[in-house]
PDB file of C-alpha atoms and ligand atoms in Angstrom:
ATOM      1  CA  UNK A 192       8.828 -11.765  -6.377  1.00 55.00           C
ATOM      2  CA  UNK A 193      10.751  -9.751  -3.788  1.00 70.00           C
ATOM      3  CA  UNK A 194       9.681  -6.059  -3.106  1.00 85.00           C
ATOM      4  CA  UNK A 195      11.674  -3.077  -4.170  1.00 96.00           C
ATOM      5  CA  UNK A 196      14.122  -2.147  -2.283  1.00 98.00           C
ATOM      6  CA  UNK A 197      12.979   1.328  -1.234  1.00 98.00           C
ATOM      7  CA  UNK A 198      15.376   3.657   0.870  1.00 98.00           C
ATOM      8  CA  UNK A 199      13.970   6.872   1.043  1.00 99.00           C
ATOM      9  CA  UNK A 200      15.764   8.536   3.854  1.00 99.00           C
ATOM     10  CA  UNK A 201      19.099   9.287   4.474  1.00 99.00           C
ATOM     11  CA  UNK A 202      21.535  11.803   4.649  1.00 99.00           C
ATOM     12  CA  UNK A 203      24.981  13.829   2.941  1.00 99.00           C
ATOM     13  CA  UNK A 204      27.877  15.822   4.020  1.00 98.00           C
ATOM     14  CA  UNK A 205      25.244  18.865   2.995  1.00 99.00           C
ATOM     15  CA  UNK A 206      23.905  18.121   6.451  1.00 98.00           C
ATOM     16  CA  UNK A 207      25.026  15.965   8.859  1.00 98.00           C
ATOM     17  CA  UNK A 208      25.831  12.353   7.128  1.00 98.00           C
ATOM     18  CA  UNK A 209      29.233  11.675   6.258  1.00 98.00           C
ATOM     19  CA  UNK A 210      29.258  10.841   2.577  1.00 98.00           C
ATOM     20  CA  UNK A 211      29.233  13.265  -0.144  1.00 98.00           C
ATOM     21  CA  UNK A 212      26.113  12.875  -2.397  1.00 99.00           C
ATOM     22  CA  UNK A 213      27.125  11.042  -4.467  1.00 98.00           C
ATOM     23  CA  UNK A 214      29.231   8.409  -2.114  1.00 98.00           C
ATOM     24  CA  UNK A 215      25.506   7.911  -0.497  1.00 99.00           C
ATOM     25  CA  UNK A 216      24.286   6.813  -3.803  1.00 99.00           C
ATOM     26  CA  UNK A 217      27.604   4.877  -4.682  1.00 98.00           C
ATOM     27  CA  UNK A 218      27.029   2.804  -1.535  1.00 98.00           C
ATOM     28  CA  UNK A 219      23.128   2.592  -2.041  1.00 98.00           C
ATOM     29  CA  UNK A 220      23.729   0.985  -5.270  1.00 98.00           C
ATOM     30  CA  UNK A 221      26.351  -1.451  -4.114  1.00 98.00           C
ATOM     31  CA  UNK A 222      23.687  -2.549  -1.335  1.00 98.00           C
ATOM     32  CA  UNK A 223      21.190  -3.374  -4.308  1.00 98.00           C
ATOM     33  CA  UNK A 224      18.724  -0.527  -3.494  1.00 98.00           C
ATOM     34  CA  UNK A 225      16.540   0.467  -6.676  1.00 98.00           C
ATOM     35  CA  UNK A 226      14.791   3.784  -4.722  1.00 98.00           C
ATOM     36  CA  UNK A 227      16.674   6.015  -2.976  1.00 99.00           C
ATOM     37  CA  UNK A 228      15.715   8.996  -1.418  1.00 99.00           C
ATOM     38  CA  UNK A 229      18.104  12.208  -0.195  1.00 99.00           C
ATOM     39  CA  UNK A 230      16.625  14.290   2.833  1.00 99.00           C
ATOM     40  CA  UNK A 231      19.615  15.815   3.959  1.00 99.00           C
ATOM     41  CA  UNK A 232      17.652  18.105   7.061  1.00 99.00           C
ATOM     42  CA  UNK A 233      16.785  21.179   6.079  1.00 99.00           C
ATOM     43  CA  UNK A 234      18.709  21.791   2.779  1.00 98.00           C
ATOM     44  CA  UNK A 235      18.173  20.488  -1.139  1.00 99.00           C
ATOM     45  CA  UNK A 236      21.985  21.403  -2.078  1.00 98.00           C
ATOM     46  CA  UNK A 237      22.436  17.728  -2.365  1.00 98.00           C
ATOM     47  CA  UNK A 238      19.934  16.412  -4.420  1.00 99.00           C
ATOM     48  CA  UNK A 239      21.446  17.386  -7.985  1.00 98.00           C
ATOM     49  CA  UNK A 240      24.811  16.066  -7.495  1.00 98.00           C
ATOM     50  CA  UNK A 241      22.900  12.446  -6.043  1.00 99.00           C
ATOM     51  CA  UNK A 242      20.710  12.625  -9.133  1.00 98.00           C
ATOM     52  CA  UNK A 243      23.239  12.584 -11.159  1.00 98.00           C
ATOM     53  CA  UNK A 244      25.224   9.831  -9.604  1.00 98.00           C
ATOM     54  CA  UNK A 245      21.635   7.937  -9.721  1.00 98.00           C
ATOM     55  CA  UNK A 246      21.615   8.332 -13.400  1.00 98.00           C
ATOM     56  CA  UNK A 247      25.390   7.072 -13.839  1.00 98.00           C
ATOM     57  CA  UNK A 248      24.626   3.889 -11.327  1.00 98.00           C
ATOM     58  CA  UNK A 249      20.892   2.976 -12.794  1.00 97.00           C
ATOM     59  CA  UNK A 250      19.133   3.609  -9.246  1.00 97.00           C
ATOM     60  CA  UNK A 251      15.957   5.627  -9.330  1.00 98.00           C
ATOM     61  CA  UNK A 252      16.027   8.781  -7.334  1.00 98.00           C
ATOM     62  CA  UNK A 253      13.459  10.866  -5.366  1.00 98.00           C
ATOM     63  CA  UNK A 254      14.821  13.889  -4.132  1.00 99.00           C
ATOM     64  CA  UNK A 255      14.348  14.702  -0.708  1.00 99.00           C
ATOM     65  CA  UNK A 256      14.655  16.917   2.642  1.00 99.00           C
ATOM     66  CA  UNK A 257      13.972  17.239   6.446  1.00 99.00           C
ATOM     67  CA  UNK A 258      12.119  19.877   7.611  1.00 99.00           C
ATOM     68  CA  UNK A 259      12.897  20.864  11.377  1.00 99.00           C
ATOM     69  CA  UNK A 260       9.925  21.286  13.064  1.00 98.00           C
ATOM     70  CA  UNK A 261       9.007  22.570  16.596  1.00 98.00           C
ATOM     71  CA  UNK A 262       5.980  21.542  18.235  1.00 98.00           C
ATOM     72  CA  UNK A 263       5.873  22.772  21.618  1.00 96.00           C
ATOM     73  CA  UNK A 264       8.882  22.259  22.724  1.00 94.00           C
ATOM     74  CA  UNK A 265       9.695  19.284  21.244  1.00 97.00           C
ATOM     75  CA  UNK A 266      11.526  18.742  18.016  1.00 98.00           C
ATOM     76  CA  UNK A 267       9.764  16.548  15.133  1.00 98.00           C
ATOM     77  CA  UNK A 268      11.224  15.922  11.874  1.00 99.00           C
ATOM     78  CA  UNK A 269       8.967  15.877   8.619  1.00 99.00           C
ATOM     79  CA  UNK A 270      10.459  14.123   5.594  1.00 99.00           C
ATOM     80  CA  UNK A 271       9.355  15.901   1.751  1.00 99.00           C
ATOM     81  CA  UNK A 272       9.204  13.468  -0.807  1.00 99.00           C
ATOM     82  CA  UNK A 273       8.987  14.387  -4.003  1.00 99.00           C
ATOM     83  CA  UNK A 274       9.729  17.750  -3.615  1.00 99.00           C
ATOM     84  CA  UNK A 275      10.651  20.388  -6.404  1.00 98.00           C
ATOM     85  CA  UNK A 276      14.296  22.377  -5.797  1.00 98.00           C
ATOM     86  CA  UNK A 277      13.026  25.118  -8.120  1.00 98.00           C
ATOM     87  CA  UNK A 278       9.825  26.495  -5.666  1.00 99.00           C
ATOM     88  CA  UNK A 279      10.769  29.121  -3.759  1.00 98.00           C
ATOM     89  CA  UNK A 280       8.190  28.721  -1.284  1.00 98.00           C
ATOM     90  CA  UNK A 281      10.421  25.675  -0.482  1.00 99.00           C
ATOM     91  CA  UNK A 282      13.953  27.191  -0.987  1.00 98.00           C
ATOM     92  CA  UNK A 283      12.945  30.086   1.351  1.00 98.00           C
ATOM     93  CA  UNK A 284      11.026  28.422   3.668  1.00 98.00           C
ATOM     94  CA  UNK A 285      14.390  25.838   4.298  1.00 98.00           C
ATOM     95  CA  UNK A 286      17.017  29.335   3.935  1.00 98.00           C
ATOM     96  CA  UNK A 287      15.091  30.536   7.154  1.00 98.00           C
ATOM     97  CA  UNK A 288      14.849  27.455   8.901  1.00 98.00           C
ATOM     98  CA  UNK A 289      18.936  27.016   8.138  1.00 98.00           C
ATOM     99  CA  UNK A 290      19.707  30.883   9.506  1.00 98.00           C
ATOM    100  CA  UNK A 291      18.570  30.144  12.740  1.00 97.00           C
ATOM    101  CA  UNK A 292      21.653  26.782  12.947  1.00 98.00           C
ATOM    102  CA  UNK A 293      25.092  29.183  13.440  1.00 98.00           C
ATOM    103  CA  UNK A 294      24.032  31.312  16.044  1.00 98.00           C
ATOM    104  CA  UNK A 295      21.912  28.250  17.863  1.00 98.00           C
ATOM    105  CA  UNK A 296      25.564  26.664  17.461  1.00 98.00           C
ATOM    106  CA  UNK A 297      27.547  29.607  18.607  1.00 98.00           C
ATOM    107  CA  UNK A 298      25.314  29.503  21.959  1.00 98.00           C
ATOM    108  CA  UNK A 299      26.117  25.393  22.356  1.00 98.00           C
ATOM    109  CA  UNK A 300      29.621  26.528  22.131  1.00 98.00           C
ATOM    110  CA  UNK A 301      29.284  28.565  24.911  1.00 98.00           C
ATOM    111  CA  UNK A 302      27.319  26.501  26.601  1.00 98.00           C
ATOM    112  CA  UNK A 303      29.937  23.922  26.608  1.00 98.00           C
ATOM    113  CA  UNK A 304      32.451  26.538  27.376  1.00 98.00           C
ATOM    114  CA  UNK A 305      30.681  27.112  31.053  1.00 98.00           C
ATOM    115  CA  UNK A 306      31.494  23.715  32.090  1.00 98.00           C
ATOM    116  CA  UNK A 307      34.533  23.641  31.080  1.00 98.00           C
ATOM    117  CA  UNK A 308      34.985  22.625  27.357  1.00 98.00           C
ATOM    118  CA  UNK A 309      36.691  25.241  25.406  1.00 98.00           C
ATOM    119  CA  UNK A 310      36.528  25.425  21.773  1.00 98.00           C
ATOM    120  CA  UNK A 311      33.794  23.214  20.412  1.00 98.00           C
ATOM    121  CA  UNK A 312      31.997  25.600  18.284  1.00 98.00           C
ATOM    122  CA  UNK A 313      35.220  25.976  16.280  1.00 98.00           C
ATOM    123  CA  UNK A 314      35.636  21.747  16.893  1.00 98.00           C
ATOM    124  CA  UNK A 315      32.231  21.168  15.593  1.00 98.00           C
ATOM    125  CA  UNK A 316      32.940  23.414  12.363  1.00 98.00           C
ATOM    126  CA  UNK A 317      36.062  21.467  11.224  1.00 98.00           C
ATOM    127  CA  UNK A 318      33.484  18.418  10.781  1.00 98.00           C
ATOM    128  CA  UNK A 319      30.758  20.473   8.961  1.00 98.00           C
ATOM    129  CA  UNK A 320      30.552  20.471   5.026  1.00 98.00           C
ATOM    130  CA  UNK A 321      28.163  22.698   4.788  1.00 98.00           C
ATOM    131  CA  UNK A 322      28.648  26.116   6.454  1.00 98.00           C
ATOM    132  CA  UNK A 323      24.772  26.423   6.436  1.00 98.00           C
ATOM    133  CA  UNK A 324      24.326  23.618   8.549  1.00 98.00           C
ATOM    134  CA  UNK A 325      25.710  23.398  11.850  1.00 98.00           C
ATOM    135  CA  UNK A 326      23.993  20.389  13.559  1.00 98.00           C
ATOM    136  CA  UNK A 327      24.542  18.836  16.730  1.00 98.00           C
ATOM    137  CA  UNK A 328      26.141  15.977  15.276  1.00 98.00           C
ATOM    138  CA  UNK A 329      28.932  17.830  14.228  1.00 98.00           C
ATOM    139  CA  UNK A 330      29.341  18.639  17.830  1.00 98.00           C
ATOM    140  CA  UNK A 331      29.349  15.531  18.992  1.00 98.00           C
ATOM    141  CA  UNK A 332      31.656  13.880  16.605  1.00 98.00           C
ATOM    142  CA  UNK A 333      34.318  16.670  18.071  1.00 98.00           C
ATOM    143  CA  UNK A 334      33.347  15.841  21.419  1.00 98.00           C
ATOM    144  CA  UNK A 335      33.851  12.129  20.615  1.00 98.00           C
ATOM    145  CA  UNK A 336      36.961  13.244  19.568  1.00 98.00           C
ATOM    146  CA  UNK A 337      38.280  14.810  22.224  1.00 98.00           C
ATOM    147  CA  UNK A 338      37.070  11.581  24.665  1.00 98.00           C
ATOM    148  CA  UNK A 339      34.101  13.694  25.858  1.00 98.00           C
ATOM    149  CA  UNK A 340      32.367  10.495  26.439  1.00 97.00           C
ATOM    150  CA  UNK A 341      33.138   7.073  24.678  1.00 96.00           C
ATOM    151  CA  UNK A 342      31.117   7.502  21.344  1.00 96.00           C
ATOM    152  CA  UNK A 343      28.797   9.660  19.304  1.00 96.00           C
ATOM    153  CA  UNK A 344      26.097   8.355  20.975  1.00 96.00           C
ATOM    154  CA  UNK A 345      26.947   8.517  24.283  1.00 98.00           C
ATOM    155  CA  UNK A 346      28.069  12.040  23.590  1.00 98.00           C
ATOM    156  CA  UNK A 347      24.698  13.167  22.734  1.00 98.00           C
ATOM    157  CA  UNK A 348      22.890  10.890  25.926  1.00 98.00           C
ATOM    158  CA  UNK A 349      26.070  13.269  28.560  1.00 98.00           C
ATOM    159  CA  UNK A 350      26.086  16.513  26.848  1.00 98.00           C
ATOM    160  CA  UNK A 351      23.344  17.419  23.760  1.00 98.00           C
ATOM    161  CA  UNK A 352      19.862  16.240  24.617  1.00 98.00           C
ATOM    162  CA  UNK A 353      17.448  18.303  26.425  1.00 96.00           C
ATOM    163  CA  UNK A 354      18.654  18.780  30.160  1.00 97.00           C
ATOM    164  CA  UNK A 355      22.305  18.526  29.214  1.00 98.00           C
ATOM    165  CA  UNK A 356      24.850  20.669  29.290  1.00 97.00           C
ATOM    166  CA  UNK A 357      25.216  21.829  25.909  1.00 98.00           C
ATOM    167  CA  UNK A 358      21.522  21.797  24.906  1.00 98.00           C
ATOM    168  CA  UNK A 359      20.018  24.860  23.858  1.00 98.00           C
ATOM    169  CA  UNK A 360      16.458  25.623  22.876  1.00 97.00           C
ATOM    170  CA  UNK A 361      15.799  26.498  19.442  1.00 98.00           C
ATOM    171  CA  UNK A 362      12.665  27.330  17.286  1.00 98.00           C
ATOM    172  CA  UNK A 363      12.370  25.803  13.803  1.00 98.00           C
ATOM    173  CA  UNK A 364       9.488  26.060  11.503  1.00 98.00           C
ATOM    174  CA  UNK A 365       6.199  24.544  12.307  1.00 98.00           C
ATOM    175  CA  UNK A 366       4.234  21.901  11.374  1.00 98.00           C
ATOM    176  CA  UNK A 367       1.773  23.944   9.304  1.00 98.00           C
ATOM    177  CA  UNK A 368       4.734  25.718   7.445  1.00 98.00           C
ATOM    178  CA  UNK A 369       6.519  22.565   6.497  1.00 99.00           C
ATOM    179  CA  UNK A 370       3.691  21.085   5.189  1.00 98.00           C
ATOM    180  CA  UNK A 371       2.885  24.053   2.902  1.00 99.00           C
ATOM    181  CA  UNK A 372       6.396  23.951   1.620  1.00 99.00           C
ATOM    182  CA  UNK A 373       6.426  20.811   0.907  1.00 99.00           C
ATOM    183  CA  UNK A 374       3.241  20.568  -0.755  1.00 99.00           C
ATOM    184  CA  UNK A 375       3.888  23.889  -2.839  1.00 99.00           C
ATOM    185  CA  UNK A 376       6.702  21.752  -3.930  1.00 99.00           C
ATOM    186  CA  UNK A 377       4.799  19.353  -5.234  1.00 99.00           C
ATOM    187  CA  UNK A 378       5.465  17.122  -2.479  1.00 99.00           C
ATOM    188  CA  UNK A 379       4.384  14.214  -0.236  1.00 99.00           C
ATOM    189  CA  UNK A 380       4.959  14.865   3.480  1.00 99.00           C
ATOM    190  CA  UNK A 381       6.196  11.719   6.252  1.00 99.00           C
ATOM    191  CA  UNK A 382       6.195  12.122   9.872  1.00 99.00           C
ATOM    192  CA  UNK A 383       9.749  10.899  10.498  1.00 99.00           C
ATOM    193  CA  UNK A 384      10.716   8.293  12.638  1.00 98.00           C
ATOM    194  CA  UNK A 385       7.886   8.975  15.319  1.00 98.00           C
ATOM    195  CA  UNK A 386       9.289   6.174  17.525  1.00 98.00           C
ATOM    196  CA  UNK A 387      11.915   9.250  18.128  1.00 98.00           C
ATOM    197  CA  UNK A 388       9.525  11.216  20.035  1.00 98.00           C
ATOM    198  CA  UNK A 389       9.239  11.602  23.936  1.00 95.00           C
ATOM    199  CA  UNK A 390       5.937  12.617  23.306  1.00 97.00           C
ATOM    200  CA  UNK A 391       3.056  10.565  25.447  1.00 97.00           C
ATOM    201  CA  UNK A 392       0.469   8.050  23.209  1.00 96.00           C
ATOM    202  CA  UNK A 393      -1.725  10.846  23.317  1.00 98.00           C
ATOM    203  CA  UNK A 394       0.431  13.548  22.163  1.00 98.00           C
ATOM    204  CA  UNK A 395       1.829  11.933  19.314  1.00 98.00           C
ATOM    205  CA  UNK A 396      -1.550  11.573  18.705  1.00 98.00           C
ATOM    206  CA  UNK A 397      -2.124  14.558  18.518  1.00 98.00           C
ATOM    207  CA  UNK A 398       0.462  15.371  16.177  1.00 98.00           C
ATOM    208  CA  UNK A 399      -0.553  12.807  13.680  1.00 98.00           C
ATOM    209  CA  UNK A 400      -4.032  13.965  13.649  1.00 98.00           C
ATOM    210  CA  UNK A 401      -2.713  17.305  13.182  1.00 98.00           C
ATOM    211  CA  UNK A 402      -0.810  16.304  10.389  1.00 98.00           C
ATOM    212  CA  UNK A 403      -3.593  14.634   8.883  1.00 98.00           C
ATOM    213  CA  UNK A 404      -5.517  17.359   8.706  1.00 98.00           C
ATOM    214  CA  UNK A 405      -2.793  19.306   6.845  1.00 98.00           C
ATOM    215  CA  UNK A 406      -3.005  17.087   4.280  1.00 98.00           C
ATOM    216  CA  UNK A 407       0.000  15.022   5.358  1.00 99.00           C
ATOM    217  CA  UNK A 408      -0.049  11.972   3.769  1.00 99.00           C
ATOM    218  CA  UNK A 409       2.704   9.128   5.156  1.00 99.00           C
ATOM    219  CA  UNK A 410       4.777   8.506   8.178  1.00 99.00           C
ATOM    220  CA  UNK A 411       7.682   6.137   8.292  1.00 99.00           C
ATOM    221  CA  UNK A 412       6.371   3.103   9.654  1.00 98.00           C
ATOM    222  CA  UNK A 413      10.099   1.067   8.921  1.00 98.00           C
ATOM    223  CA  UNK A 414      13.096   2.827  10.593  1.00 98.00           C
ATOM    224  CA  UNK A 415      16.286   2.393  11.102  1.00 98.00           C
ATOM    225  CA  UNK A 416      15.388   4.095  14.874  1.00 97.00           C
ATOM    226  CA  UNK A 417      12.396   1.587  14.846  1.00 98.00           C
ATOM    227  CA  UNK A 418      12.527  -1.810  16.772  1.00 98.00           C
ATOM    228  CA  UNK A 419      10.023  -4.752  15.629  1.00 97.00           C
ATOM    229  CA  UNK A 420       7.463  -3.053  18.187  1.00 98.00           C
ATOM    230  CA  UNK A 421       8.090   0.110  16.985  1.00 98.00           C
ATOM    231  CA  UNK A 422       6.918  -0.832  13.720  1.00 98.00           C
ATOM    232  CA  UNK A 423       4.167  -2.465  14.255  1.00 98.00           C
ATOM    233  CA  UNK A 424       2.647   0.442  16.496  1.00 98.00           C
ATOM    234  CA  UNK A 425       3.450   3.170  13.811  1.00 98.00           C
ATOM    235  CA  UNK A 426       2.025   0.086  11.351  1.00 98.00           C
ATOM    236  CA  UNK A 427      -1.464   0.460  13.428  1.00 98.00           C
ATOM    237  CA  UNK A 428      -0.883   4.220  13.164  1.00 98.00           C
ATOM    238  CA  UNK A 429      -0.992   4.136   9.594  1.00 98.00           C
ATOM    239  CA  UNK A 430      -3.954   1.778   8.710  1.00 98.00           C
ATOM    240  CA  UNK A 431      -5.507   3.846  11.112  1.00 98.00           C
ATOM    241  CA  UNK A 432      -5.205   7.238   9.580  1.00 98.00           C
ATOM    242  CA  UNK A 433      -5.114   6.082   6.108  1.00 98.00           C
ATOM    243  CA  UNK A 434      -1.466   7.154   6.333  1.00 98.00           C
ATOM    244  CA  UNK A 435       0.962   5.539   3.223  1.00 98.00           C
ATOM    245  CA  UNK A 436       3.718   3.891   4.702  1.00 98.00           C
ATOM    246  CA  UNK A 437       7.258   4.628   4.326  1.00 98.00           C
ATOM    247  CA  UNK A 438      10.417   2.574   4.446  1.00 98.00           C
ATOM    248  CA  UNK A 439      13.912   4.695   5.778  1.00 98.00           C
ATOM    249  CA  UNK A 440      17.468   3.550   7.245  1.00 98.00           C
ATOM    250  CA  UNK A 441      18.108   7.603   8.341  1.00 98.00           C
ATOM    251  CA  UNK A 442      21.783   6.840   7.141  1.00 99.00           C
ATOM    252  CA  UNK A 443      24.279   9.059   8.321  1.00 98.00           C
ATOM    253  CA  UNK A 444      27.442   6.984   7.567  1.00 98.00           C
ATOM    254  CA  UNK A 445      29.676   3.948   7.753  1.00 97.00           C
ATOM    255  CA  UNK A 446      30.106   3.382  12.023  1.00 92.00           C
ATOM    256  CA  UNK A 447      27.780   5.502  13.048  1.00 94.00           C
ATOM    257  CA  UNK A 448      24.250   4.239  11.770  1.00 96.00           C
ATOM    258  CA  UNK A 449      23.703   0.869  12.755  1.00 95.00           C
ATOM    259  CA  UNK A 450      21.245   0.233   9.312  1.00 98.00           C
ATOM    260  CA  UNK A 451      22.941   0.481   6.429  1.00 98.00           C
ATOM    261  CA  UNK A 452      21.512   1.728   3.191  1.00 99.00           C
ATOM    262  CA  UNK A 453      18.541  -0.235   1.801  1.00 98.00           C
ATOM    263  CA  UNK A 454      19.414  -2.704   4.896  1.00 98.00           C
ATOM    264  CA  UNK A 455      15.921  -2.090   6.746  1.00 98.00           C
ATOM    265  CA  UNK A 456      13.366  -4.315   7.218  1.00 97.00           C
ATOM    266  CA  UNK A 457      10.222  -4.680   4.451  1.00 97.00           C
ATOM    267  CA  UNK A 458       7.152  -3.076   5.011  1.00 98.00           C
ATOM    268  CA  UNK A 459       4.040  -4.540   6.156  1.00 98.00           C
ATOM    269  CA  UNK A 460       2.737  -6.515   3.326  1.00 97.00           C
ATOM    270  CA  UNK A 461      -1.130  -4.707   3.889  1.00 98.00           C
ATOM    271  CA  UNK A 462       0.465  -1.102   3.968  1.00 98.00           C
ATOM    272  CA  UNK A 463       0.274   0.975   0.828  1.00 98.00           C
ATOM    273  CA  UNK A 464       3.938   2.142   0.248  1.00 98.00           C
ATOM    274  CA  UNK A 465       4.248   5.909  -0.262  1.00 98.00           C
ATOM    275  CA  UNK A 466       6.419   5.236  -3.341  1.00 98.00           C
ATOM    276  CA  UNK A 467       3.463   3.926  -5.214  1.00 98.00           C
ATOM    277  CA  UNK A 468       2.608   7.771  -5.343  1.00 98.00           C
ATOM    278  CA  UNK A 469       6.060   9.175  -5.879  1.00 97.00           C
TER     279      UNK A 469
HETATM  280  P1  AMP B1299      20.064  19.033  14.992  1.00 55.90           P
HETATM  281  O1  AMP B1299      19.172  19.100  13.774  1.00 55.90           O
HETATM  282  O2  AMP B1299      21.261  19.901  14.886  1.00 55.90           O
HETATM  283  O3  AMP B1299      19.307  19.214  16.265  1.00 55.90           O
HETATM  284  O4  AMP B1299      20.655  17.561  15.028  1.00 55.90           O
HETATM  285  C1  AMP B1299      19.793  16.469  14.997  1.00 55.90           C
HETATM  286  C2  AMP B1299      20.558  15.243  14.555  1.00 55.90           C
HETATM  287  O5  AMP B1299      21.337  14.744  15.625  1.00 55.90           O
HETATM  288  C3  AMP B1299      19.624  14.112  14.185  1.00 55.90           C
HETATM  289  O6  AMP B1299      19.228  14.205  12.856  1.00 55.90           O
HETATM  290  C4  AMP B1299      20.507  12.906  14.397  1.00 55.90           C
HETATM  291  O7  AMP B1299      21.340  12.726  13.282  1.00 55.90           O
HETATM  292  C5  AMP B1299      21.361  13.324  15.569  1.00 55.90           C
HETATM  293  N1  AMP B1299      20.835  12.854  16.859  1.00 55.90           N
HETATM  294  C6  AMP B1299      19.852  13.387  17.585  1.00 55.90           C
HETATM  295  N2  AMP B1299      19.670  12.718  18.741  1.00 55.90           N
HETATM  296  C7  AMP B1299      20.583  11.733  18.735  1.00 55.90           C
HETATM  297  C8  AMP B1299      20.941  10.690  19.652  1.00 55.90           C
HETATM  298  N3  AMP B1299      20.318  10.558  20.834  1.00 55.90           N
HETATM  299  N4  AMP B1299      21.944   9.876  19.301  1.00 55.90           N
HETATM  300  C9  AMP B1299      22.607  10.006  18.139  1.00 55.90           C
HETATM  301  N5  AMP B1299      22.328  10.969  17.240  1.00 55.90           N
HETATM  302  C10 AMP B1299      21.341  11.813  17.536  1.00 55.90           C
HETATM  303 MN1   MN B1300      20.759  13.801  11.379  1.00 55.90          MN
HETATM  304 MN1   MN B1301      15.376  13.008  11.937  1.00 55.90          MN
HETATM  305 MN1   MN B1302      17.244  11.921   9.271  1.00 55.90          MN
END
């Protein structure tokens, strides 16, 4: 018997992916996933239009998001599961989060502008479908564009990490508030991809044990930013803090994300998936 094919992160056009809702599901079903989760970051204007399309194509559906988080001064992402549209803890908790993106983008712009590249606040927007949420990877598909650097990635590695040119520090919610929202919600919460983090051992130790004592209850072990090792570290992680383990490409669209929907590796067989709680 061959385990579900669980995919439960991945992203829209109502962030920063580059399929409409329900194109994402289209595509999920055509690569034989039967779970599919929708965690566009920091939005849920997705998740009825890919429920929907779920319904037409067969495919359970979980809906989804992916709370910004700062801690310190590093960025971690923290994946609902689960979650209810309808709470407005959630809803409000996300608008805020999302009111901080145009001006944050407005300052990249000029940012850019000082050394020398004109225009890409108003280049990012023509790749945004959502004028809520302004992401960096808008602005680095325009700089790809205009031959900024060779690709999307290599855009971000020259020009929109920390210490480059057109990074800018931002505050988004914290750990504490996420995890209320998403538990008012009705929600399970997932440290996303935590091979992501240039945190030390210890740090990111810290911020699982901080999670854990929110209440957090998964964190993606299986990633599409995971190699083998990766995996089996966050795999250790999670039979150490009794964390359910999750299963996530983090597709963003045909030639940019090198896992394709439901394409990721299975779980550890000893891990207890967190879509045996969903
Ligand atoms: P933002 O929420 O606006 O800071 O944008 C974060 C998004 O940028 C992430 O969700 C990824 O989709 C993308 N991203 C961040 N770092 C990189 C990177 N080094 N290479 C490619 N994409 C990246
Ligand atoms: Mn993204
Ligand atoms: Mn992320
Ligand atoms: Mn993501």
């Amino acid at each position: 018997m061959s385990p579900i094919n669980a995919d439960l992160h991945c992203h829209s056009t109502i962030s920063d992916g580059l399929l409409a809702p329900a194109d994402v599901v289209a595509r999920a079903a055509r690569n034989g996933v039967d779970l599919l989760a929708l965690t566009d970051h920091d939005e849920l204007a997705g998740l009825a239009a890919a429920r929907a399309a779920a319904a037409a194509h067969g495919l359970a559906f979980v809906n989804g998001v992916e709370v910004s988080v700062s801690w310190g001064e590093q960025t971690v992402h923290i994946v609902g599961l689960g979650v209810d549209p309808a709470c407005t803890a959630l809803a409000d908790g996300l608008a805020a989060v999302r009111a901080g993106r145009d001006g944050r983008a407005a300052r990249m712009g000029d940012a850019l502008a000082a050394i020398g590249i004109r225009g890409a606040y108003e280049g990012a927007l023509k790749y945004v479908g959502n004028p809520a949420l302004v992401s960096r990877s808008h602005f680095a598909r325009y700089l790809a564009e205009i031959g900024a650097a060779r690709d999307v990635k290599s855009v971000f590695d020259h020009y929109l990490v920390r210490g480059k040119p057109g990074y800018v520090e931002h505050v988004w919610a914290t750990l504490d508030d996420a995890l209320g929202w998403i538990h008012a919600a009705g929600g399970l919460a997932v440290i996303a991809h935590p091979g992501r983090y240039r945190l030390s051992k210890r740090e990111l130790d810290e911020v699982f044990a901080r999670f854990r004592d929110l209440g957090g209850e998964a964190i993606e072990v299986v990633s599409g930013s995971h190699n083998r090792e990766a995996t089996l570290e966050f795999a250790r992680v999670a039979r150490r803090y009794g964390f359910l383990a999750s299963r996530a490409s983090d597709f963003h669209g045909p030639g940019e994300s090198s896992v394709d929907l439901g394409g990721s590796d299975p779980l550890p067989e000893d891990l207890t998936p967190v879509w045996s709680k969903l």
